[in-house]
mmCIF file of C-alpha atoms in Angstrom:
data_model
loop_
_atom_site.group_PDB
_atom_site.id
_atom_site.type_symbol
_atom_site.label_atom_id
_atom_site.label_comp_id
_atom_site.label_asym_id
_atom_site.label_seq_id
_atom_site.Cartn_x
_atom_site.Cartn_y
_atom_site.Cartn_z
ATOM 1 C CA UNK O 1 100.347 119.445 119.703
ATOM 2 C CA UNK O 2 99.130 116.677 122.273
ATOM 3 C CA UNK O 3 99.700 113.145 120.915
ATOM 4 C CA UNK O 4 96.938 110.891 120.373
ATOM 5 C CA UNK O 5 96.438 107.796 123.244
ATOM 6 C CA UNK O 6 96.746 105.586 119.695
ATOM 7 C CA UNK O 7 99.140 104.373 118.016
ATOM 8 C CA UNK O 8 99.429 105.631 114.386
ATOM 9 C CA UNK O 9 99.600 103.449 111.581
ATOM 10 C CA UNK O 10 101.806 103.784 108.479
ATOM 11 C CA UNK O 11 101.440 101.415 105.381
ATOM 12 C CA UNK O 12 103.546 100.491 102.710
ATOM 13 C CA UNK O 13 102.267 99.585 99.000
ATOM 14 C CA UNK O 14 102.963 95.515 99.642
ATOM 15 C CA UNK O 15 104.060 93.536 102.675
ATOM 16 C CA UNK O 16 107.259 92.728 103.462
ATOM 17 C CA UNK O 17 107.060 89.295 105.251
ATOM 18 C CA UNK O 18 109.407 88.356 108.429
ATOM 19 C CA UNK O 19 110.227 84.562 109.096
ATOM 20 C CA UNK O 20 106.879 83.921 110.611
ATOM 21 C CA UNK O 21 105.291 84.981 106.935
ATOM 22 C CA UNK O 22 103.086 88.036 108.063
ATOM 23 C CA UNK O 23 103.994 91.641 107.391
ATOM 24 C CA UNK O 24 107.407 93.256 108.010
ATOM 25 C CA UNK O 25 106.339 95.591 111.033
ATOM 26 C CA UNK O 26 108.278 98.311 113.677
ATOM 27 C CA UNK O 27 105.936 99.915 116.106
ATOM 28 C CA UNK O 28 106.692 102.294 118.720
ATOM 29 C CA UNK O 29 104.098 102.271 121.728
ATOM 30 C CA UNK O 30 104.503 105.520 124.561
ATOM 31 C CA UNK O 31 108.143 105.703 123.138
ATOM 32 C CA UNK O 32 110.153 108.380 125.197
ATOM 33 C CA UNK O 33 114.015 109.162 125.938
ATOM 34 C CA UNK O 34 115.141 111.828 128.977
ATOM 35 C CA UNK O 35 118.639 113.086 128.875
ATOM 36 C CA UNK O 36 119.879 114.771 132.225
ATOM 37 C CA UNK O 37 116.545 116.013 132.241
ATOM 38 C CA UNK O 38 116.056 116.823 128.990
ATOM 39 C CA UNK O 39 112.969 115.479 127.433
ATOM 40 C CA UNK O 40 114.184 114.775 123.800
ATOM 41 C CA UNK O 41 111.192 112.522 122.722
ATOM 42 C CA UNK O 42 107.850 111.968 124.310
ATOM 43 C CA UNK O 43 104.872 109.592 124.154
ATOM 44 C CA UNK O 44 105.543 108.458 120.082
ATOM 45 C CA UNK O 45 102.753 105.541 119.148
ATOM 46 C CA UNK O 46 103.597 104.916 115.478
ATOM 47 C CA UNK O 47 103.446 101.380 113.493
ATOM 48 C CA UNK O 48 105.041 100.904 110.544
ATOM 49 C CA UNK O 49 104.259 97.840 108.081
ATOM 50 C CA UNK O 50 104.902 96.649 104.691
ATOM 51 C CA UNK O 51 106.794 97.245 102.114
ATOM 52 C CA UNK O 52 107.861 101.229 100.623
ATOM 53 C CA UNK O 53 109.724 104.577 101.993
ATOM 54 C CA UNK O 54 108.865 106.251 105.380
ATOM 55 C CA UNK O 55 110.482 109.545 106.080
ATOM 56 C CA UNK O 56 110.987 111.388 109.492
ATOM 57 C CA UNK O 57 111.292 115.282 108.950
ATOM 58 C CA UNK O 58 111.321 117.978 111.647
ATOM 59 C CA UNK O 59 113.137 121.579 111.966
ATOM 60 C CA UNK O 60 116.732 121.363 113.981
ATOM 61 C CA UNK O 61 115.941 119.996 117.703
ATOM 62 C CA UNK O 62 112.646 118.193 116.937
ATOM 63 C CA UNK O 63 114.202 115.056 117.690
ATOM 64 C CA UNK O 64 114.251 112.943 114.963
ATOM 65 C CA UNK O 65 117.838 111.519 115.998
ATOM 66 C CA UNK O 66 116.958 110.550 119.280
ATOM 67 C CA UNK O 67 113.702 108.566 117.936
ATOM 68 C CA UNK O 68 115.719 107.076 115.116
ATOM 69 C CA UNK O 69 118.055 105.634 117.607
ATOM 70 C CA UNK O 70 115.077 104.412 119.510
ATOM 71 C CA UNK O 71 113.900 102.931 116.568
ATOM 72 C CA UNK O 72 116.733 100.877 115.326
ATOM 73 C CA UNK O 73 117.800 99.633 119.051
ATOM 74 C CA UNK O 74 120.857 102.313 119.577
ATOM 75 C CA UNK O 75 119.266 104.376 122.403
ATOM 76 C CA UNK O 76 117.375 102.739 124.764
ATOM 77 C CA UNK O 77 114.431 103.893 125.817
ATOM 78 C CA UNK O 78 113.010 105.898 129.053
ATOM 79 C CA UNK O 79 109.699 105.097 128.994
ATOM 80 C CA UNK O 80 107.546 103.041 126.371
ATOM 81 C CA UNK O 81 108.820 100.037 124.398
ATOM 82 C CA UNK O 82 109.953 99.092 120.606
ATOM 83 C CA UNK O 83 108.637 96.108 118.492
ATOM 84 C CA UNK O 84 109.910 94.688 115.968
ATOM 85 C CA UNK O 85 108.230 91.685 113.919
ATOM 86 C CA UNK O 86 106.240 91.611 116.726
ATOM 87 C CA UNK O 87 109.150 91.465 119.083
ATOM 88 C CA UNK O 88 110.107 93.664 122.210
ATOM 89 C CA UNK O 89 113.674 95.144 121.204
ATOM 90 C CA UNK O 90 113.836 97.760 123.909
ATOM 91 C CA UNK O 91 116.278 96.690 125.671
ATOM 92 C CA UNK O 92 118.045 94.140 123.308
ATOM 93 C CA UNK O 93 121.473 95.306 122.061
ATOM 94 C CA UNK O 94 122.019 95.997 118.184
ATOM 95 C CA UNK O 95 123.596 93.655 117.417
ATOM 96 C CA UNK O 96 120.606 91.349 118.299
ATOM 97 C CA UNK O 97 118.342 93.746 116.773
ATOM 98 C CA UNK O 98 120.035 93.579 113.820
ATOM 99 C CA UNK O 99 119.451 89.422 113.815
ATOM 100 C CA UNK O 100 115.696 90.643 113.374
ATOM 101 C CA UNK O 101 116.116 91.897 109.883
ATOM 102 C CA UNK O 102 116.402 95.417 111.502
ATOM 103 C CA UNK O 103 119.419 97.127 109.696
ATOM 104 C CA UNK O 104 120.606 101.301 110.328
ATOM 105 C CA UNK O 105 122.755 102.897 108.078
ATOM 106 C CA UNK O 106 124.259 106.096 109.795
ATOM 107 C CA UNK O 107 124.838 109.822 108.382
ATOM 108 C CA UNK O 108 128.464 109.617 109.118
ATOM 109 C CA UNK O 109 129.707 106.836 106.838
ATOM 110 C CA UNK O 110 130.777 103.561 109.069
ATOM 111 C CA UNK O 111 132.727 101.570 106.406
ATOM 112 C CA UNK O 112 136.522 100.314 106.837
ATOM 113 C CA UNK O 113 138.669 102.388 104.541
ATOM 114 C CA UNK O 114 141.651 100.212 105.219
ATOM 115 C CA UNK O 115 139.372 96.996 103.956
ATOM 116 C CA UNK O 116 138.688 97.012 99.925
ATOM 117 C CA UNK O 117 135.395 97.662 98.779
ATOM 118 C CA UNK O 118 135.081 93.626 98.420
ATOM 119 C CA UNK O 119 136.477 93.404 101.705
ATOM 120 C CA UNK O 120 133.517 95.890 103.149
ATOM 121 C CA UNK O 121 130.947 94.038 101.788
ATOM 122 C CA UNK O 122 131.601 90.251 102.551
ATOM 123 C CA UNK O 123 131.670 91.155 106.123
ATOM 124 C CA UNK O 124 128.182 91.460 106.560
ATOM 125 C CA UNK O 125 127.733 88.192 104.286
ATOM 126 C CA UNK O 126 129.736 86.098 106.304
ATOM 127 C CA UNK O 127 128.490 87.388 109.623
ATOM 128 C CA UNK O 128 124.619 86.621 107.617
ATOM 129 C CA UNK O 129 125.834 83.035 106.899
ATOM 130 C CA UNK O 130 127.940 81.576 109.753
ATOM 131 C CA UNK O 131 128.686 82.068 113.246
ATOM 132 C CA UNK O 132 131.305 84.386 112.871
ATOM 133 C CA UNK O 133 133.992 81.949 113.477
ATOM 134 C CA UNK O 134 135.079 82.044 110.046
ATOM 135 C CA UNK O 135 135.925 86.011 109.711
ATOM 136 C CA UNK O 136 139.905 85.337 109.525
ATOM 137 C CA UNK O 137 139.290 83.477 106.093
ATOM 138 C CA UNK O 138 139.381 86.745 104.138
ATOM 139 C CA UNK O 139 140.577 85.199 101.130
ATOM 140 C CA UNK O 140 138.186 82.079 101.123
ATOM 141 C CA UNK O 141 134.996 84.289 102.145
ATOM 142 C CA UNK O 142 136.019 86.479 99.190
ATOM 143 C CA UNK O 143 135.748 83.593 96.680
ATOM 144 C CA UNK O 144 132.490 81.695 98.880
ATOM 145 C CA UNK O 145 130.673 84.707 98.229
ATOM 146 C CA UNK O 146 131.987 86.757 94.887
ATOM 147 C CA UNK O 147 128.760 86.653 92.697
ATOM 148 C CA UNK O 148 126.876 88.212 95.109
ATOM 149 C CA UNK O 149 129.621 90.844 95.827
ATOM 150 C CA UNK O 150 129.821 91.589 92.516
ATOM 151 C CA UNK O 151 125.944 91.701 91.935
ATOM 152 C CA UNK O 152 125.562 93.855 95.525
ATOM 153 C CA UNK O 153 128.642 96.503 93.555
ATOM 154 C CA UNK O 154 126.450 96.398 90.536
ATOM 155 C CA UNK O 155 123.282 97.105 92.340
ATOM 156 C CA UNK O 156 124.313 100.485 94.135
ATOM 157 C CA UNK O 157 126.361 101.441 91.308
ATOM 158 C CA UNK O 158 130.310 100.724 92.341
ATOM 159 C CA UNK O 159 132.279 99.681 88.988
ATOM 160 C CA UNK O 160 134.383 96.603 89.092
ATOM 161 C CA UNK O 161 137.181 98.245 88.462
ATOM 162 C CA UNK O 162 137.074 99.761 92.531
ATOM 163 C CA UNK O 163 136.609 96.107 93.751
ATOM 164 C CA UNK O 164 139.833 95.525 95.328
ATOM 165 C CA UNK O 165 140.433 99.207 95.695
ATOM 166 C CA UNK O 166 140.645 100.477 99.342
ATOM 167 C CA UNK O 167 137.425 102.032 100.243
ATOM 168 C CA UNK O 168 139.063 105.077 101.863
ATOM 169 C CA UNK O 169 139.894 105.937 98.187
ATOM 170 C CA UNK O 170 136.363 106.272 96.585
ATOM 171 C CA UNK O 171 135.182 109.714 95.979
ATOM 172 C CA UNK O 172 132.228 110.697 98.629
ATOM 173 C CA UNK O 173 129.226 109.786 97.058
ATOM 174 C CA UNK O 174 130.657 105.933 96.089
ATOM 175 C CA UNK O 175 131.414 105.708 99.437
ATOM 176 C CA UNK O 176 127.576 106.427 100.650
ATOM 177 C CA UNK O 177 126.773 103.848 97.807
ATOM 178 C CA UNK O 178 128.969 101.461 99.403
ATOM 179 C CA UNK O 179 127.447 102.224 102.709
ATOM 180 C CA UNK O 180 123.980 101.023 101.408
ATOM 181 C CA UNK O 181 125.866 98.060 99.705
ATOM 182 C CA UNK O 182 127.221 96.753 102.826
ATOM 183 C CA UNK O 183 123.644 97.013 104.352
ATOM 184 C CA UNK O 184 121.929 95.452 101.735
ATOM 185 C CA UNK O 185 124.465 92.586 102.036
ATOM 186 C CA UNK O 186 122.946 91.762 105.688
ATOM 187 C CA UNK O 187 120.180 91.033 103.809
ATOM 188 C CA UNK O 188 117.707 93.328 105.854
ATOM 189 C CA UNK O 189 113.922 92.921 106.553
ATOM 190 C CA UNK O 190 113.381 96.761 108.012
ATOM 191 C CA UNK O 191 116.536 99.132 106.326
ATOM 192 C CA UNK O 192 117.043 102.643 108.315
ATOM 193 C CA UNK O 193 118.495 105.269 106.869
ATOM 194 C CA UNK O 194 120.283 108.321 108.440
ATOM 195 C CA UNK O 195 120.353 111.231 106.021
ATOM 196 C CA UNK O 196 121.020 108.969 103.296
ATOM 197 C CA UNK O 197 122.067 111.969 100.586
ATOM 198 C CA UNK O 198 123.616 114.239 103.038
ATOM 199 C CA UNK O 199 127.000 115.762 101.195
ATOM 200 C CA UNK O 200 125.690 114.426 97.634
ATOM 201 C CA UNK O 201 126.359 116.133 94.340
ATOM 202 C CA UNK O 202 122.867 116.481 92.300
ATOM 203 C CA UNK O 203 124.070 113.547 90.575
ATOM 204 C CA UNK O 204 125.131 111.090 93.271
ATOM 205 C CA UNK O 205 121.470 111.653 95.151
ATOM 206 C CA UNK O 206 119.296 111.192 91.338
ATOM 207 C CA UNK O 207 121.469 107.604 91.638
ATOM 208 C CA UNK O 208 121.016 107.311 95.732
ATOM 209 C CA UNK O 209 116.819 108.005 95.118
ATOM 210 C CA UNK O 210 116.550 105.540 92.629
ATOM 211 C CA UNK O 211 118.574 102.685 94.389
ATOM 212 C CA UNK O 212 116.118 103.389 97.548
ATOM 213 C CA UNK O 213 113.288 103.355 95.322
ATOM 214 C CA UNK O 214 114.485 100.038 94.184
ATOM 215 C CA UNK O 215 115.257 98.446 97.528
ATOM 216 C CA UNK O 216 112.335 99.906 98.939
ATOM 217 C CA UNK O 217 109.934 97.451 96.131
ATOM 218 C CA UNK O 218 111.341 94.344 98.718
ATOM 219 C CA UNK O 219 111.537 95.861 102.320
ATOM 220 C CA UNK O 220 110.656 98.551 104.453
ATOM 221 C CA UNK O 221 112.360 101.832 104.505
ATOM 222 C CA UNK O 222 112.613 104.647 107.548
ATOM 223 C CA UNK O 223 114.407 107.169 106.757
ATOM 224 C CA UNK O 224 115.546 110.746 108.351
ATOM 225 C CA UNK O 225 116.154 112.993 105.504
ATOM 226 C CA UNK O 226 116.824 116.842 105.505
ATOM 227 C CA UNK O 227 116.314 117.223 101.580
ATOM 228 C CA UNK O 228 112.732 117.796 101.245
ATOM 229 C CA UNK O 229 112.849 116.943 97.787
ATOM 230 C CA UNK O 230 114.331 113.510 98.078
ATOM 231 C CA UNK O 231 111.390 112.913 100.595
ATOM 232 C CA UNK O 232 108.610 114.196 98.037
ATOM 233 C CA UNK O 233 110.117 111.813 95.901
ATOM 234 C CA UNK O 234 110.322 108.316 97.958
ATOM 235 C CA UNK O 235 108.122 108.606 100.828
ATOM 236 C CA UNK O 236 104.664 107.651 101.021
ATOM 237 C CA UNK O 237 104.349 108.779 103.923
ATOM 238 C CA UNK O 238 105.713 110.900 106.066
ATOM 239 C CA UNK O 239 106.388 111.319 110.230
ATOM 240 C CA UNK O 240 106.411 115.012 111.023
ATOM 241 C CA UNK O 241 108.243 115.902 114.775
ATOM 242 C CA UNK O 242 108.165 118.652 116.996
ATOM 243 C CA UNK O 243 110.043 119.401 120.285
ATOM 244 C CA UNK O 244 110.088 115.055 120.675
ATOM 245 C CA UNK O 245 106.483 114.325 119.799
ATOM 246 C CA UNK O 246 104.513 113.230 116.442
ATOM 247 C CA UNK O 247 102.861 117.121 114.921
ATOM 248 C CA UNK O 248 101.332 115.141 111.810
ATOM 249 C CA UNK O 249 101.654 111.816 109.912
ATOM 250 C CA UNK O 250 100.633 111.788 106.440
ATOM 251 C CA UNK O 251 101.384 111.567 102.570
ATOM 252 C CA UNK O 252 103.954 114.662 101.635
ATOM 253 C CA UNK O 253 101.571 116.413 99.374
ATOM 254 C CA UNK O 254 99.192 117.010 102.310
ATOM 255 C CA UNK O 255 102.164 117.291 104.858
ATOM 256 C CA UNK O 256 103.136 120.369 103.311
ATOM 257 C CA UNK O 257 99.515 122.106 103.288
ATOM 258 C CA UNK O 258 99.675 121.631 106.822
ATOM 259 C CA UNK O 259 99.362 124.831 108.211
ATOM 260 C CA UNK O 260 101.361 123.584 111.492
ATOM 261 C CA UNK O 261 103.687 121.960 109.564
ATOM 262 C CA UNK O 262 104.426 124.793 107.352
ATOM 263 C CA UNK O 263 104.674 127.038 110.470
ATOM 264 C CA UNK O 264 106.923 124.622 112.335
ATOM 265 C CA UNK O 265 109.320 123.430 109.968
ATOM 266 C CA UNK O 266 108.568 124.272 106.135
ATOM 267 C CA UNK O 267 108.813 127.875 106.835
ATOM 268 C CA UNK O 268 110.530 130.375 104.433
ATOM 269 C CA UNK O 269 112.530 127.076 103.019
ATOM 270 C CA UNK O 270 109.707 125.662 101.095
ATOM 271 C CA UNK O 271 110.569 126.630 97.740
ATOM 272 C CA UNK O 272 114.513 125.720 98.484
ATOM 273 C CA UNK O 273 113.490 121.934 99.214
ATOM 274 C CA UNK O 274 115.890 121.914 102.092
ATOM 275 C CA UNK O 275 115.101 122.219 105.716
#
């Protein structure tokens, strides 16, 4: 399908102001990435703003990895360019991206299983709150900062009792939990999410939906998720791909009327929820 010469816009329910006190926004203007020749995304426009759950859906090879790395600042870009809060990011490294408000969480959890769950999450609170000169005061950041530990446990579901626990030993699903805990700790404007529910019992994603529902009342939301029900459930609205370029955007109960969708990605797995 050839892309419109616009840009795209998707709205949340409420905006989410940045420091400048207009709406939290990520928009992606002409956005492409080449590999070796490979053309893995081409010629996205798409703006995001305000406050709610995106999703990014596409069949195997569409490309929705590549443009979520373009997105949150991990792939750099062959042609086009990435705002964020009204800022060019293209070419900035995450680490300043993150400094925007723009946090990822990845499919492949990223925590320190050595480090104890309290450990995990005052990392990104002291890194938040100082320079980063202070990191070696484990034991002081620990204390500076153990209501909102405790709270940021609380909120994704982690029981005190795995609070000085090593995170290596909490079963899979806690340790997706504590994944989102340690991103919510950097305090995030924009959160990204890579397949947050991938691996989940039917138990541990009911939990995971409603703590994204619940962060998602305060921020903005992307997420690439394979579980077609978890989308109908959060997103708004929804970015369809296609061999690295935007087939639809839309809200999921006209997404999947869409004949082209249905013949691109839905398929024979609509009634399975799963792509």
């Amino acid at each position: 399908m050839a892309l419109p010469a616009s840009t795209t816009p998707i709205h949340g329910t409420h905006a989410a102001t940045n420091r400048g006190g207009s709406p939290a926004s990520l928009e992606a203007r002409g956005l492409g990435k080449t590999f070796n020749g490979f053309v893995a995304v081409s010629g996205v426009n798409l703006q995001f703003s305000g406050n709610g759950v995106f999703g990014i859906i596409g069949p195997n090879g569409a490309g929705k990895t590549t443009l979520f790395g373009l997105l949150s600042g991990f792939i750099k870009p062959t042609t086009g360019t990435m705002l964020c809060n009204g800022e060019e990011i293209s070419r900035l490294e995450p680490e300043a991206v993150a400094r925007l408000g723009l946090i990822r969480s990845f499919q492949i959890t990223s925590i320190f299983g050595h480090l104890s769950v309290a450990e995990n999450l005052v990392m990104p609170m002291q890194r938040r709150d100082s320079s980063g000169n202070q990191f070696w005061r484990v034991s002081h950041a620990l204390d500076t900062w153990r209501d909102e530990i405790d709270e940021t446990m609380r909120r994704v579901g982690i029981a005190p009792v795995w609070r000085d626990q090593p995170a290596a030993d909490l079963p899979y699903g806690l340790k997706r939990s504590l994944e989102l805990g340690v991103s919510l700790a950097a305090r995030p404007r924009i959160l990204l999410l890579d397949e947050p529910t991938a691996g989940m019992s039917a138990q541990d994603i009911g939990r995971i939906i409603d703590l994204i529902r619940d962060v998602a009342a305060e921020r903005m939301v992307i997420m690439v998720e394979h579980n077609l029900r978890v989308v109908s459930d959060l997103a708004r609205e929804i970015v369809v791909l296609q061999q690295g370029k935007v087939l639809t955007v839309g809200a999921y109960a006209d997404v999947r009327q869409n004949p082209q969708v249905i013949e691109a990605y839905l398929g024979g797995h609509r009634e399975h929820g799963h792509a």
